[in-house]
Amino acid sequence: MLAYLPARRCARASARAPCALSSSVRLNWPIWAQWLAAHERFRLWGQEIAGWRAQFSQLTRDKQQLTAQSTRLATLRQKLATLPASPLTLSADDVAAAIEQQTQSRPLRQRLISLHEQHQLLRKRLRQNAESVQQAQASR
């Protein structure tokens, strides 16, 4: 309605524009409602198409990631195949027996450590005593 007014009259009519526009919308509401109802399916189709596009994009990304992972896995398998065979021949029973032996010998190792410390202290005292004996003999 305002678009048809000449430019000089638009300035005067600008104060009335919201009122005129809202009355225009109110008068044409049944037409707008019919148009919206008739074209609602296009909006829904657009949303559906957007959803499918997003789904296809996700599937493309998933496919690219799967291809990259498959390539990496194949490369790692080739590297593994080129490695020499492991010389280790331990079985689960051998490992369990070795762990059990370590567990049983732990108190003996702890005792050996404490005896070694005592031995070091006794050797130090013996050396000090030998030095004091030499000093005593030298002073006579």
Coordinates of N, CA and C in Angstrom, one line a residue:
M1 N 0.8 -1.2 0.0 CA 0.0 0.0 0.0 C 0.9 1.2 0.0
L2 N 1.9 1.3 0.9 CA 2.8 2.4 0.9 C 3.7 2.5 -0.3
A3 N 4.0 1.4 -0.9 CA 4.9 1.4 -2.0 C 4.3 2.2 -3.2
Y4 N 3.0 2.4 -3.2 CA 2.4 3.1 -4.3 C 2.3 4.6 -4.1
L5 N 2.6 5.1 -2.8 CA 2.6 6.5 -2.5 C 3.8 7.2 -3.2
P6 N 3.6 8.4 -3.6 CA 4.8 9.2 -4.1 C 5.7 9.4 -3.0
A7 N 7.0 9.8 -3.4 CA 8.1 9.9 -2.4 C 7.7 11.0 -1.4
R8 N 7.2 12.2 -1.8 CA 6.9 13.3 -0.9 C 5.8 12.9 0.1
R9 N 4.9 12.1 -0.3 CA 3.8 11.7 0.6 C 4.2 10.6 1.6
C10 N 5.3 9.8 1.3 CA 5.8 8.8 2.1 C 6.3 9.3 3.5
A11 N 6.9 10.5 3.4 CA 7.4 11.1 4.7 C 6.3 11.4 5.6
R12 N 5.2 11.9 5.1 CA 4.1 12.2 6.0 C 3.3 11.0 6.4
A13 N 3.4 10.0 5.6 CA 2.6 8.7 5.9 C 3.4 7.8 6.7
S14 N 4.7 8.1 6.9 CA 5.6 7.1 7.7 C 5.1 6.9 9.1
A15 N 4.5 7.9 9.7 CA 4.0 7.7 11.0 C 2.8 6.8 11.0
R16 N 2.0 6.8 10.0 CA 0.8 5.9 9.9 C 1.2 4.6 9.3
A17 N 2.4 4.4 8.8 CA 2.8 3.2 8.1 C 2.6 1.9 8.9
P18 N 3.0 1.8 10.2 CA 2.8 0.5 10.9 C 1.3 0.2 11.0
C19 N 0.5 1.3 11.2 CA -0.9 1.1 11.4 C -1.5 0.6 10.0
A20 N -1.1 1.3 9.0 CA -1.6 1.0 7.6 C -1.2 -0.4 7.2
L21 N 0.1 -0.8 7.6 CA 0.6 -2.1 7.2 C -0.1 -3.2 8.0
S22 N -0.3 -3.0 9.3 CA -1.0 -4.0 10.0 C -2.4 -4.1 9.6
S23 N -3.1 -3.1 9.3 CA -4.5 -3.2 8.8 C -4.5 -3.9 7.5
S24 N -3.5 -3.7 6.7 CA -3.4 -4.4 5.4 C -3.2 -5.9 5.6
V25 N -2.4 -6.2 6.5 CA -2.2 -7.6 6.8 C -3.4 -8.3 7.4
R26 N -4.1 -7.5 8.3 CA -5.3 -8.0 8.9 C -6.4 -8.2 7.8
L27 N -6.5 -7.3 6.9 CA -7.5 -7.5 5.9 C -7.2 -8.6 4.9
N28 N -5.9 -8.9 4.7 CA -5.5 -9.9 3.8 C -5.1 -11.2 4.5
W29 N -5.5 -11.3 5.8 CA -5.1 -12.5 6.5 C -5.6 -13.8 5.9
P30 N -6.9 -13.9 5.5 CA -7.4 -15.1 4.9 C -6.6 -15.5 3.6
I31 N -6.1 -14.5 2.9 CA -5.3 -14.8 1.7 C -4.0 -15.3 2.1
W32 N -3.4 -14.7 3.1 CA -2.1 -15.1 3.6 C -2.2 -16.6 4.2
A33 N -3.2 -16.8 4.9 CA -3.4 -18.2 5.5 C -3.6 -19.2 4.4
Q34 N -4.3 -18.9 3.4 CA -4.5 -19.8 2.2 C -3.1 -20.0 1.5
W35 N -2.4 -18.9 1.3 CA -1.1 -19.1 0.6 C -0.2 -19.9 1.5
L36 N -0.1 -19.7 2.8 CA 0.8 -20.4 3.7 C 0.4 -21.9 3.7
A37 N -0.9 -22.2 3.7 CA -1.4 -23.6 3.8 C -1.1 -24.3 2.4
A38 N -1.2 -23.5 1.3 CA -0.9 -24.1 0.0 C 0.6 -24.4 -0.1
H39 N 1.4 -23.5 0.5 CA 2.8 -23.7 0.2 C 3.6 -24.3 1.4
E40 N 2.9 -24.7 2.4 CA 3.5 -25.4 3.6 C 4.2 -26.6 3.1
R41 N 3.7 -27.4 2.2 CA 4.4 -28.6 1.8 C 5.7 -28.3 1.2
F42 N 5.9 -27.1 0.5 CA 7.2 -26.8 0.0 C 8.2 -26.6 1.1
R43 N 7.8 -25.9 2.1 CA 8.7 -25.7 3.3 C 9.1 -27.0 3.9
L44 N 8.1 -27.9 4.1 CA 8.4 -29.2 4.6 C 9.3 -30.0 3.7
W45 N 9.1 -29.9 2.4 CA 9.9 -30.6 1.5 C 11.4 -30.1 1.6
G46 N 11.5 -28.8 1.7 CA 12.8 -28.1 1.8 C 13.5 -28.6 3.1
Q47 N 12.8 -28.7 4.2 CA 13.4 -29.3 5.4 C 13.8 -30.7 5.2
E48 N 12.9 -31.5 4.6 CA 13.2 -32.9 4.3 C 14.5 -33.0 3.5
I49 N 14.5 -32.2 2.4 CA 15.7 -32.3 1.5 C 17.0 -31.9 2.3
A50 N 16.9 -30.8 3.1 CA 18.0 -30.4 3.9 C 18.5 -31.5 4.9
G51 N 17.5 -32.3 5.4 CA 17.9 -33.4 6.3 C 18.6 -34.5 5.5
W52 N 18.1 -34.8 4.3 CA 18.7 -35.8 3.5 C 20.1 -35.4 3.1
R53 N 20.3 -34.1 2.7 CA 21.6 -33.6 2.4 C 22.6 -33.8 3.5
A54 N 22.1 -33.4 4.7 CA 23.0 -33.6 5.9 C 23.3 -35.1 6.1
Q55 N 22.4 -35.9 5.9 CA 22.6 -37.4 6.1 C 23.6 -37.9 5.0
F56 N 23.5 -37.4 3.8 CA 24.4 -37.8 2.7 C 25.8 -37.3 3.0
S57 N 25.9 -36.1 3.5 CA 27.2 -35.5 3.8 C 27.8 -36.3 4.9
Q58 N 27.1 -36.7 5.9 CA 27.6 -37.5 7.0 C 28.1 -38.9 6.5
L59 N 27.3 -39.5 5.6 CA 27.7 -40.8 5.0 C 28.9 -40.6 4.2
T60 N 29.1 -39.5 3.5 CA 30.3 -39.3 2.7 C 31.5 -39.2 3.7
R61 N 31.4 -38.4 4.7 CA 32.5 -38.3 5.7 C 32.8 -39.6 6.3
D62 N 31.8 -40.4 6.7 CA 32.0 -41.7 7.3 C 32.7 -42.6 6.3
K63 N 32.3 -42.6 5.0 CA 33.0 -43.4 4.0 C 34.4 -43.0 3.9
Q64 N 34.7 -41.7 3.9 CA 36.1 -41.2 3.8 C 36.9 -41.7 5.0
Q65 N 36.4 -41.6 6.2 CA 37.1 -42.0 7.4 C 37.3 -43.5 7.3
L66 N 36.3 -44.3 6.9 CA 36.5 -45.7 6.8 C 37.5 -46.1 5.8
T67 N 37.6 -45.4 4.7 CA 38.6 -45.6 3.7 C 40.0 -45.3 4.2
A68 N 40.1 -44.2 4.9 CA 41.4 -43.8 5.5 C 41.8 -44.9 6.6
Q69 N 40.9 -45.3 7.4 CA 41.2 -46.3 8.5 C 41.6 -47.6 7.8
S70 N 40.9 -48.0 6.8 CA 41.2 -49.3 6.1 C 42.6 -49.2 5.5
T71 N 42.9 -48.1 4.9 CA 44.2 -47.9 4.3 C 45.3 -48.0 5.4
R72 N 45.1 -47.3 6.5 CA 46.1 -47.3 7.6 C 46.2 -48.7 8.1
L73 N 45.1 -49.4 8.3 CA 45.2 -50.8 8.8 C 45.9 -51.7 7.9
A74 N 45.7 -51.6 6.6 CA 46.4 -52.4 5.6 C 47.9 -52.1 5.6
T75 N 48.3 -50.8 5.8 CA 49.7 -50.4 5.9 C 50.3 -51.0 7.1
L76 N 49.6 -50.9 8.2 CA 50.2 -51.5 9.5 C 50.3 -53.0 9.4
R77 N 49.4 -53.7 8.7 CA 49.5 -55.1 8.6 C 50.7 -55.5 7.7
Q78 N 50.9 -54.7 6.7 CA 52.1 -54.9 5.8 C 53.4 -54.7 6.6
K79 N 53.4 -53.7 7.4 CA 54.6 -53.4 8.3 C 54.8 -54.6 9.2
L80 N 53.7 -55.1 9.8 CA 53.8 -56.2 10.7 C 54.3 -57.5 10.0
A81 N 53.9 -57.7 8.8 CA 54.3 -58.8 8.0 C 55.8 -58.8 7.7
T82 N 56.3 -57.6 7.6 CA 57.8 -57.4 7.2 C 58.7 -57.6 8.4
L83 N 58.1 -57.4 9.6 CA 58.9 -57.5 10.8 C 59.4 -59.0 11.0
P84 N 60.6 -59.2 11.6 CA 61.0 -60.6 11.9 C 60.1 -61.2 13.0
A85 N 60.1 -62.5 13.0 CA 59.3 -63.2 14.0 C 59.9 -62.9 15.4
S86 N 59.1 -62.8 16.4 CA 59.6 -62.6 17.7 C 60.3 -63.8 18.3
P87 N 61.5 -63.6 18.8 CA 62.3 -64.7 19.4 C 61.7 -65.2 20.7
L88 N 60.8 -64.5 21.3 CA 60.2 -64.8 22.6 C 59.3 -66.0 22.4
T89 N 59.6 -67.0 23.3 CA 58.8 -68.2 23.3 C 58.1 -68.5 24.6
L90 N 57.8 -67.4 25.3 CA 57.2 -67.6 26.6 C 55.7 -67.9 26.4
S91 N 55.2 -68.8 27.2 CA 53.8 -69.1 27.2 C 53.2 -68.4 28.4
A92 N 51.9 -68.4 28.5 CA 51.2 -67.9 29.7 C 51.6 -68.6 30.9
D93 N 51.8 -69.9 30.9 CA 52.2 -70.7 32.0 C 53.6 -70.3 32.5
D94 N 54.5 -70.1 31.5 CA 55.9 -69.7 31.9 C 55.9 -68.4 32.6
V95 N 55.1 -67.5 32.1 CA 55.0 -66.1 32.7 C 54.5 -66.2 34.1
A96 N 53.4 -67.0 34.3 CA 52.8 -67.1 35.6 C 53.8 -67.8 36.6
A97 N 54.5 -68.8 36.1 CA 55.5 -69.4 37.0 C 56.6 -68.4 37.4
A98 N 57.1 -67.6 36.4 CA 58.1 -66.6 36.7 C 57.6 -65.6 37.7
I99 N 56.4 -65.2 37.6 CA 55.8 -64.2 38.5 C 55.7 -64.8 39.9
E100 N 55.3 -66.0 40.0 CA 55.2 -66.7 41.3 C 56.6 -66.9 41.9
Q101 N 57.6 -67.2 41.1 CA 58.9 -67.3 41.7 C 59.4 -65.9 42.2
Q102 N 59.1 -64.9 41.5 CA 59.5 -63.5 41.9 C 58.8 -63.2 43.2
T103 N 57.6 -63.5 43.3 CA 56.8 -63.3 44.5 C 57.4 -64.0 45.7
Q104 N 57.7 -65.3 45.5 CA 58.3 -66.1 46.6 C 59.6 -65.6 47.0
S105 N 60.4 -65.1 46.1 CA 61.8 -64.7 46.4 C 61.9 -63.3 47.0
R106 N 60.8 -62.6 47.0 CA 60.8 -61.2 47.5 C 61.3 -61.1 48.9
P107 N 60.9 -61.9 49.9 CA 61.4 -61.7 51.2 C 63.0 -62.0 51.3
L108 N 63.4 -62.9 50.5 CA 64.9 -63.2 50.4 C 65.6 -62.0 49.9
R109 N 65.1 -61.4 48.8 CA 65.8 -60.2 48.3 C 65.8 -59.1 49.3
Q110 N 64.7 -58.9 50.0 CA 64.7 -57.8 51.0 C 65.7 -58.1 52.1
R111 N 65.8 -59.3 52.5 CA 66.8 -59.7 53.5 C 68.2 -59.5 53.0
L112 N 68.4 -59.8 51.8 CA 69.8 -59.6 51.2 C 70.1 -58.1 51.2
I113 N 69.2 -57.3 50.9 CA 69.4 -55.8 50.9 C 69.8 -55.4 52.3
S114 N 69.0 -55.8 53.3 CA 69.3 -55.4 54.6 C 70.7 -55.9 55.1
L115 N 71.1 -57.1 54.7 CA 72.4 -57.7 55.1 C 73.5 -56.9 54.4
H116 N 73.3 -56.5 53.1 CA 74.3 -55.8 52.4 C 74.5 -54.4 53.1
E117 N 73.5 -53.8 53.5 CA 73.7 -52.5 54.3 C 74.5 -52.7 55.5
Q118 N 74.1 -53.8 56.3 CA 74.9 -54.1 57.5 C 76.3 -54.4 57.2
H119 N 76.5 -55.1 56.1 CA 77.9 -55.5 55.7 C 78.7 -54.2 55.4
Q120 N 78.1 -53.3 54.7 CA 78.8 -52.1 54.3 C 79.2 -51.3 55.6
L121 N 78.3 -51.3 56.6 CA 78.6 -50.6 57.8 C 79.7 -51.3 58.6
L122 N 79.7 -52.6 58.6 CA 80.8 -53.4 59.3 C 82.1 -53.2 58.6
R123 N 82.1 -53.2 57.3 CA 83.4 -52.9 56.5 C 83.9 -51.5 56.8
K124 N 83.0 -50.6 56.9 CA 83.5 -49.2 57.3 C 84.1 -49.2 58.7
R125 N 83.5 -49.8 59.6 CA 84.0 -49.9 61.0 C 85.4 -50.6 61.0
L126 N 85.5 -51.7 60.2 CA 86.7 -52.5 60.2 C 87.8 -51.6 59.6
R127 N 87.5 -50.9 58.5 CA 88.5 -50.0 57.9 C 89.0 -48.9 58.9
Q128 N 88.0 -48.3 59.6 CA 88.3 -47.3 60.6 C 89.2 -47.9 61.7
N129 N 88.9 -49.1 62.2 CA 89.7 -49.8 63.2 C 91.1 -50.0 62.7
A130 N 91.2 -50.5 61.5 CA 92.5 -50.8 60.9 C 93.3 -49.5 60.8
E131 N 92.7 -48.4 60.5 CA 93.4 -47.1 60.4 C 93.9 -46.7 61.8
S132 N 93.0 -46.8 62.8 CA 93.4 -46.4 64.1 C 94.5 -47.3 64.7
V133 N 94.5 -48.6 64.4 CA 95.6 -49.5 64.8 C 96.9 -49.1 64.1
Q134 N 96.9 -48.7 62.9 CA 98.1 -48.3 62.2 C 98.6 -47.0 62.8
Q135 N 97.7 -46.1 63.1 CA 98.2 -44.8 63.8 C 98.8 -45.1 65.1
A136 N 98.2 -46.0 65.9 CA 98.7 -46.3 67.2 C 100.1 -47.0 67.1
Q137 N 100.3 -47.8 66.1 CA 101.6 -48.4 65.9 C 102.6 -47.4 65.4
A138 N 102.2 -46.5 64.6 CA 103.1 -45.5 64.1 C 103.5 -44.5 65.2
S139 N 102.7 -44.3 66.1 CA 103.0 -43.3 67.2 C 103.9 -44.0 68.3
R140 N 104.1 -45.2 68.4 CA 105.0 -45.9 69.3 C 106.4 -45.7 69.0

